[in-house]
Structure formats: structure tokens, C-alpha cells
C-alpha atoms as an extended CHARMM CRD file, in Angstrom:
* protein
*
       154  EXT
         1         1  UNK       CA             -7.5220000000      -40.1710000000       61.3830000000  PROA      1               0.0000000000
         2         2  UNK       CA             -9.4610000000      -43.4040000000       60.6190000000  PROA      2               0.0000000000
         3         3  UNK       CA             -7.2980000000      -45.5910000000       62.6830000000  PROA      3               0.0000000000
         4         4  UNK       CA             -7.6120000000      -43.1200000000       65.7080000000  PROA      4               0.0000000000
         5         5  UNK       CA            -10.9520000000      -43.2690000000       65.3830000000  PROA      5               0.0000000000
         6         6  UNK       CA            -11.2770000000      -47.0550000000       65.3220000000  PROA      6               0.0000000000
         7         7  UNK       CA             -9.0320000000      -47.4770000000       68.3930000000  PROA      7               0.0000000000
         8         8  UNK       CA            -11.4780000000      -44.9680000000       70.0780000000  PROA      8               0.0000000000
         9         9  UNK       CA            -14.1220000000      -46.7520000000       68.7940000000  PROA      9               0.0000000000
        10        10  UNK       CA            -12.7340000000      -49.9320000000       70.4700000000  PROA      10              0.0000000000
        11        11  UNK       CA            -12.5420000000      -47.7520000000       73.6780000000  PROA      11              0.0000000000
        12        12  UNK       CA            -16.3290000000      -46.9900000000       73.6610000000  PROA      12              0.0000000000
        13        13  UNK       CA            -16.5270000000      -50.9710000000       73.7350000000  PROA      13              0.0000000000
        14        14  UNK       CA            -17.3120000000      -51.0870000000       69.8140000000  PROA      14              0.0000000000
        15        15  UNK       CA            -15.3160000000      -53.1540000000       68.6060000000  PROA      15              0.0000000000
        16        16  UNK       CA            -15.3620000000      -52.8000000000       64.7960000000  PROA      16              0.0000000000
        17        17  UNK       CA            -12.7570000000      -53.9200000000       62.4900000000  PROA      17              0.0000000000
        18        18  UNK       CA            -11.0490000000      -52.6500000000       59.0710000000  PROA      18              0.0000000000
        19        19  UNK       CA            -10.8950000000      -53.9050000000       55.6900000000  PROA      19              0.0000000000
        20        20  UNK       CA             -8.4600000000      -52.0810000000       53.4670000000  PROA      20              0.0000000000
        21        21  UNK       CA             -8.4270000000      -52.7160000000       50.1630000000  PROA      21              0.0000000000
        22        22  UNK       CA             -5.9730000000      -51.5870000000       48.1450000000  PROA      22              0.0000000000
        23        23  UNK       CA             -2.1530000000      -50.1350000000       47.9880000000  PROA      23              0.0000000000
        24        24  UNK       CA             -0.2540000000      -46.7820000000       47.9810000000  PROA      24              0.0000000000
        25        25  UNK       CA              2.7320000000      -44.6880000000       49.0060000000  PROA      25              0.0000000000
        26        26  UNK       CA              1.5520000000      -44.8710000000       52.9250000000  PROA      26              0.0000000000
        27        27  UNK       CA              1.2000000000      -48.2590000000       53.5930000000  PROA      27              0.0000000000
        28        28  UNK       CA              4.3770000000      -48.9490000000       55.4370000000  PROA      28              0.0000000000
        29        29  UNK       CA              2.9900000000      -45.6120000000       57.4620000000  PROA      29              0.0000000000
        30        30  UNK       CA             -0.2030000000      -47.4830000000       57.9810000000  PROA      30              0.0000000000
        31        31  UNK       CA              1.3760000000      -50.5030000000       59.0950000000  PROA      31              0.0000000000
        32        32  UNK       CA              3.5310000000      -48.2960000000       61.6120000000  PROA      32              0.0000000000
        33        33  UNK       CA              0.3330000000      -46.6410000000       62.7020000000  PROA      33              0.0000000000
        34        34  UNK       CA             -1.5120000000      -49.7090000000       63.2970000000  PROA      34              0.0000000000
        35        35  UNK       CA              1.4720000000      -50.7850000000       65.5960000000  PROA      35              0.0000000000
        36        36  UNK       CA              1.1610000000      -48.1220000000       67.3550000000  PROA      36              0.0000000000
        37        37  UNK       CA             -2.2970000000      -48.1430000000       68.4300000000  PROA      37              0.0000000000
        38        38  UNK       CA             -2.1590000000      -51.8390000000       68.6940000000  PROA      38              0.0000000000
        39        39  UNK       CA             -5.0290000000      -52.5420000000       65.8150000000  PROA      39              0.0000000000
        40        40  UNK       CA             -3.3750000000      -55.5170000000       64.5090000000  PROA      40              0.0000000000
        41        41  UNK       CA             -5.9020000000      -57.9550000000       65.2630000000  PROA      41              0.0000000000
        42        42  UNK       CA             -8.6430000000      -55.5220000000       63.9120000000  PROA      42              0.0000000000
        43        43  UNK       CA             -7.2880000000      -54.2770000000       61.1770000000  PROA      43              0.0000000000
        44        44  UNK       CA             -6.5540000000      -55.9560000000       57.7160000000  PROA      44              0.0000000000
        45        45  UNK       CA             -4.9680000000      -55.4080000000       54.1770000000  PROA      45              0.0000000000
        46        46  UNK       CA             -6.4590000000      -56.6490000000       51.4610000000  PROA      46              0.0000000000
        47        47  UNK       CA             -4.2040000000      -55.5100000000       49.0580000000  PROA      47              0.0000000000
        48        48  UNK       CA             -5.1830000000      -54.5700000000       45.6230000000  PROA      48              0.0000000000
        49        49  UNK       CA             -8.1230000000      -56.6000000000       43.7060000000  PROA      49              0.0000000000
        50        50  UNK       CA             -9.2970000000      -56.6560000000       40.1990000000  PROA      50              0.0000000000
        51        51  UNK       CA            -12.4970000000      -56.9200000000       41.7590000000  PROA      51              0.0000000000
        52        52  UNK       CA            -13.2890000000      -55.2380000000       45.0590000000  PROA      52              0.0000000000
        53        53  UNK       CA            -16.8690000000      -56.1100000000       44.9390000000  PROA      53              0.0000000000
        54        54  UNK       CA            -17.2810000000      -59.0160000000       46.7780000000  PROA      54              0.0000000000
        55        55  UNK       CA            -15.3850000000      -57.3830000000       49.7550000000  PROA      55              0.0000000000
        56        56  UNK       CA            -17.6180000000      -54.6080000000       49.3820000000  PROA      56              0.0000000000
        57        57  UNK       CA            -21.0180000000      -56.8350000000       49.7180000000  PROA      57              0.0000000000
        58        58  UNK       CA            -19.8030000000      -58.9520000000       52.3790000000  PROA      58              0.0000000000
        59        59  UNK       CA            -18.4360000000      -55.7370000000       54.5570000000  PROA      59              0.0000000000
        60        60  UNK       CA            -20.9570000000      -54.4070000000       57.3640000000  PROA      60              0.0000000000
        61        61  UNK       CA            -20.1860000000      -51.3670000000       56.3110000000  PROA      61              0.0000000000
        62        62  UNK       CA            -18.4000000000      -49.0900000000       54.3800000000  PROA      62              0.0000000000
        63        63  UNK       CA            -16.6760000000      -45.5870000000       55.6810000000  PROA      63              0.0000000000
        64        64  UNK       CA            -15.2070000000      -42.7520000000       53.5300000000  PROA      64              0.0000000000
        65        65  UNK       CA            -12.8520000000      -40.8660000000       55.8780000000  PROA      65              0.0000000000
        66        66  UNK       CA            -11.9180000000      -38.8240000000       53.3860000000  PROA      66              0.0000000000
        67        67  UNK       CA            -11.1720000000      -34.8970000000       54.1530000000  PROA      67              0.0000000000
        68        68  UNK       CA            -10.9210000000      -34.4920000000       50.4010000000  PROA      68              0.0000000000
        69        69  UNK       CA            -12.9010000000      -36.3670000000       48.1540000000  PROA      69              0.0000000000
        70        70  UNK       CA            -14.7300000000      -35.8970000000       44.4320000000  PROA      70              0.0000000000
        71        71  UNK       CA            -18.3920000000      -37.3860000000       44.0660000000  PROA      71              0.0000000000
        72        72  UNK       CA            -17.2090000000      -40.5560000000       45.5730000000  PROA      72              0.0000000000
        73        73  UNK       CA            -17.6780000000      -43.5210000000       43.5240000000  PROA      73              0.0000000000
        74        74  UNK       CA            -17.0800000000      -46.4700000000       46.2120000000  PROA      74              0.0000000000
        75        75  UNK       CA            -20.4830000000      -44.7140000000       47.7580000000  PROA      75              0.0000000000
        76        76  UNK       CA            -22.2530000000      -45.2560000000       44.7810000000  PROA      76              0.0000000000
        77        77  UNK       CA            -20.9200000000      -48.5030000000       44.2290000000  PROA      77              0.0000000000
        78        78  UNK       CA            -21.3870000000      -50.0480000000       48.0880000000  PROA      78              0.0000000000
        79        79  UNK       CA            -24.8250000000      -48.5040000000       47.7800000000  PROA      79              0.0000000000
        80        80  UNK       CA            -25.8440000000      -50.2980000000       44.5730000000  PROA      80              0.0000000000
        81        81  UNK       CA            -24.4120000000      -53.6220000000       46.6420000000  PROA      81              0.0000000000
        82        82  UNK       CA            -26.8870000000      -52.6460000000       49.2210000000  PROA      82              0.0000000000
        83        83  UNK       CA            -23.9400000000      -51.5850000000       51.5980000000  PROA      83              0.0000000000
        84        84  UNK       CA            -24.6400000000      -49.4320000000       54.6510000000  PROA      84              0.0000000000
        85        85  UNK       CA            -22.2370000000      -46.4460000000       54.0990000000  PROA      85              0.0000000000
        86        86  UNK       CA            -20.4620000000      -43.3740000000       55.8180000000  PROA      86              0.0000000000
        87        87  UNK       CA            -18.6750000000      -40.7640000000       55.3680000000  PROA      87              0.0000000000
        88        88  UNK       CA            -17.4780000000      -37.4220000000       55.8920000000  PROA      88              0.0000000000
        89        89  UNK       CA            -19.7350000000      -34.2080000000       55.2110000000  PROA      89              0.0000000000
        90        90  UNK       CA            -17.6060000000      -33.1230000000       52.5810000000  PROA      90              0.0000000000
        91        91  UNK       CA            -19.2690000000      -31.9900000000       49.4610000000  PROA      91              0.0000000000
        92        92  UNK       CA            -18.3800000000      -34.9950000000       47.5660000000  PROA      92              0.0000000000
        93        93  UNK       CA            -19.7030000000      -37.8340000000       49.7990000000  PROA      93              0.0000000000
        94        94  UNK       CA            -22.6950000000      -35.2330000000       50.6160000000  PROA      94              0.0000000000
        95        95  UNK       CA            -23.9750000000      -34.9260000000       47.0900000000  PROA      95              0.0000000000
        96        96  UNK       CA            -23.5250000000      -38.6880000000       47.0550000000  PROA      96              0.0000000000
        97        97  UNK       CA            -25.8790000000      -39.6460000000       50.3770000000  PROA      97              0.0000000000
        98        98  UNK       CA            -28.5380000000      -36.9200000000       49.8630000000  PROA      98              0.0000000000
        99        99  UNK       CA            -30.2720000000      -37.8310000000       52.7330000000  PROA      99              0.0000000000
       100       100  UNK       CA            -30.3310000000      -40.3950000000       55.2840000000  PROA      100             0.0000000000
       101       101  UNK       CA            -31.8320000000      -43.3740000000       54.1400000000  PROA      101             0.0000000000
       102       102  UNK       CA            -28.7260000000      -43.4190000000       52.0340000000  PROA      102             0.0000000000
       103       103  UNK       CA            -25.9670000000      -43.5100000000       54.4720000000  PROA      103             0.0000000000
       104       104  UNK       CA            -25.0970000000      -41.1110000000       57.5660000000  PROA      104             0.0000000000
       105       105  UNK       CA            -22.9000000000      -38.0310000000       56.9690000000  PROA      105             0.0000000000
       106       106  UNK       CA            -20.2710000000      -37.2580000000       59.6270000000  PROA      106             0.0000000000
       107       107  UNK       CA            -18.5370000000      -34.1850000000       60.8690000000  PROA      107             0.0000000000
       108       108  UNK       CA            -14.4660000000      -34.6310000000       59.3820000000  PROA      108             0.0000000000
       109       109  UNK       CA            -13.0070000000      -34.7720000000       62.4420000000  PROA      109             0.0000000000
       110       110  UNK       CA            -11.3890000000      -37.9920000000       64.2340000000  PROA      110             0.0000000000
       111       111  UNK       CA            -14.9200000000      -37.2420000000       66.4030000000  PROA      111             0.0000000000
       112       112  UNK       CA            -16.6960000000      -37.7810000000       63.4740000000  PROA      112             0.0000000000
       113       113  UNK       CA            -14.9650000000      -40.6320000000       62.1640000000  PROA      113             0.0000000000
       114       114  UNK       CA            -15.1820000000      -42.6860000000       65.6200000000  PROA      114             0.0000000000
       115       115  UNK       CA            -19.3000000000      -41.3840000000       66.1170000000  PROA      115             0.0000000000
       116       116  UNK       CA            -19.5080000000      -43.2230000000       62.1070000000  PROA      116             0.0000000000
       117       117  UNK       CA            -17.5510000000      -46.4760000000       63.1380000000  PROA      117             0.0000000000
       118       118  UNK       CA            -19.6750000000      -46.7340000000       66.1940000000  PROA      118             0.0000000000
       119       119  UNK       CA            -22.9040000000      -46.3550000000       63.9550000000  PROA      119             0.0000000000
       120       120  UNK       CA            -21.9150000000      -49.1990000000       61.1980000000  PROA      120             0.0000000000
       121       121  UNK       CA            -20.3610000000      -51.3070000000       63.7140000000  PROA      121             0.0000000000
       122       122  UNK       CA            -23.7620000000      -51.2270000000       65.7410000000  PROA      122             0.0000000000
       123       123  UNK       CA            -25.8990000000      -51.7550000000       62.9580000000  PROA      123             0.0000000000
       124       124  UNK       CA            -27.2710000000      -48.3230000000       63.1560000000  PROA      124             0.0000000000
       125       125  UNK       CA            -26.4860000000      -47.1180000000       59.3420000000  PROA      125             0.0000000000
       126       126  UNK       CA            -29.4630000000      -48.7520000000       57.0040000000  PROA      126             0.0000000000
       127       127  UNK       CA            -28.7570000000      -50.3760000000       54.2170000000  PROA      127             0.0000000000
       128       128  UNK       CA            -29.5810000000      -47.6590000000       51.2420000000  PROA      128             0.0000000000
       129       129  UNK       CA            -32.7920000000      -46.9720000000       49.9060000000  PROA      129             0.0000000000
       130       130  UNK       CA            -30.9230000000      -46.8340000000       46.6000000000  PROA      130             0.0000000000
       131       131  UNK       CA            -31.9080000000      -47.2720000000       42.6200000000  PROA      131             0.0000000000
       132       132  UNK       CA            -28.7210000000      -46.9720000000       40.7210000000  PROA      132             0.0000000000
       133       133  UNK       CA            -30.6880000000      -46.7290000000       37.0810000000  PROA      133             0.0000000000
       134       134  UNK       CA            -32.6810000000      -43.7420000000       38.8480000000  PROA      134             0.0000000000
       135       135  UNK       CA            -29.6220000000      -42.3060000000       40.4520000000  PROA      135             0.0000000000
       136       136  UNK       CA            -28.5220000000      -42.6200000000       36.8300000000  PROA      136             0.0000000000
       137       137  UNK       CA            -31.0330000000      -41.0380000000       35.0440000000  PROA      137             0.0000000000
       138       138  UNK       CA            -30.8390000000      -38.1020000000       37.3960000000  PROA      138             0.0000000000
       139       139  UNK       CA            -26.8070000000      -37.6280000000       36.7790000000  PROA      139             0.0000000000
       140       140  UNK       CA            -27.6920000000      -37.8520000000       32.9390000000  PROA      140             0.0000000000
       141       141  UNK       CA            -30.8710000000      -35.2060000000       33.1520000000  PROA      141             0.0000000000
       142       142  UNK       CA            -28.3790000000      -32.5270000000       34.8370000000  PROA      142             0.0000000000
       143       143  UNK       CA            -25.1480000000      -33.1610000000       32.5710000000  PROA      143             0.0000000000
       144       144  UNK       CA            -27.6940000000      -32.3870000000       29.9020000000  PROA      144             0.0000000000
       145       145  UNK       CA            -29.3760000000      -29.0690000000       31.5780000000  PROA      145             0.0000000000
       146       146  UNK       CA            -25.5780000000      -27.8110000000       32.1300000000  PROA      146             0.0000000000
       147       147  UNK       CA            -24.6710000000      -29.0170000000       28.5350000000  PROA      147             0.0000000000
       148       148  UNK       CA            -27.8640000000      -26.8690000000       27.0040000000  PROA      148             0.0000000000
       149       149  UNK       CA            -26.9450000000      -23.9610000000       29.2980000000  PROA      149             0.0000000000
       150       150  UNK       CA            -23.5370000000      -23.7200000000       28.0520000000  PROA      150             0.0000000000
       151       151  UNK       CA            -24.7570000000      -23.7830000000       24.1810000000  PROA      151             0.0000000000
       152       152  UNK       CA            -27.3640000000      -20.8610000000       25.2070000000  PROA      152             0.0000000000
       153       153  UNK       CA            -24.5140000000      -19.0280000000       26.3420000000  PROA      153             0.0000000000
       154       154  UNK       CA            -22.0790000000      -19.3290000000       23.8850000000  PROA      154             0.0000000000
């Protein structure tokens, strides 16, 4: 869905490009897919790094396309890099970007996707308002409210 989106992107006129990082079982599917659409020159594969952070802080942006997706860690991570981010409206990447001087939350649709590559390729998505030892703090305060209300119970 994410390439779609980009080459739609491209036929808005923004022309945004994409930084992969990583590897998996659909790369060669990827690579077909990026054939297809003709994204060559605007997309690239990084492959897989010990230590994705310096991609991440020299990046405009970063999306999570994901239709499926835990808390998100590579939100919390671009964010503490001072990384614009986006991503879907999934309850994952929602409870991560709480509001939106954090990042912008889009619909998880290819229409979605494309309106969030237009935003961070436009410079529209701020760079987060975020404190990672606060952020922090917070995650630790609720583990320990669940973790009491489970003793009370048991």
C-alpha cells in the first residue's frame, strides 16, 4: 500500500522518496512492485543496520504504514531523534502519537497513506513535542497501577 501511495504522491506533484531499512521474506516482491510503478529512482534499500539511527535522524520523515502494528517502537524512537512521524490510526501508532504535536495519524487506507507522504514530504508534520524520560515515567506509573490492580484482585 505504501508504494501506491508514494507513486500517487508523486502524481499530486510531491515528490517524496523512500528509505527502507531493513530485510524480509517480501523483498524480491518489493523490488517487483517498485518496477512496476516505476519508483526506482525514489525508492531505496538500505538493507539491514546494527544501527538504524542515523538514518532515522537524517530522514524528513518517518511513516508507519502499518495495518497491524503493537505500540510501535520506531515512533518512539524517531520521536526521541526529533523525527517528524506518521502513521496509521491503528491503536498501536495511536497510543504512541497522542495528539498532534507528536506526529499526524492517518486513515489505513492507500488514501491515507498518500494524504501522510504528502504531509512529511511538504514539511507539514512538526517535529515532536516529545520528552522520552516523561514518556517514560508515564509507561512505568501505569505498568505499576495494572501491576497493583492485579494483586488486589487476586
Amino acid at each position: 500500500m505504501a508504494l501506491a501511495a508514494l507513486k500517487e504522491a508523486h502524481n499530486l506533484g510531491v515528490h517524496a522518496r523512500l528509505l527502507l531499512l531493513g530485510e524480509g521474506p517480501l523483498k524480491q516482491r518489493v523490488l517487483e512492485l517498485v518496477a512496476e510503478l516505476e519508483l526506482g529512482d525514489f525508492v531505496y534499500f538500505a538493507g539491514q543496520r546494527k544501527n538504524p539511527y542515523a538514518a532515522i535522524s537524517r530522514v524528513d520523515g518517518l511513516l508507519l504504514s502499518s495495518t497491524h502494528e503493537g505500540q510501535g517502537l520506531v515512533l518512539l524512537e524517531a520521536m526521541t531523534l526529533g523525527t517528524p512521524v506518521a502513521a496509521t490510526n491503528i491503536p498501536g501508532p495511536a497510543s504512541v502519537i497522542s495528539d498532534e504535536t507528536l506526529g499526524l495519524l492517518v486513515e489505513p487506507t492507500q488514501a491515507g497513506i498518500t494524504q501522510a507522504i504528502c504531509a512529511l514530504g511538504r514539511g507539514e508534520v512538526p517535529v515532536p513535542a516529545f520528552d522520552a524520560h516523561t514518556y517514560q515515567d508515564g509507561a512505568i506509573r501505569a505498568f505499576q497501577k495494572i501491576v497493583r490492580g492485579a494483586s488486589a484482585a487476586s
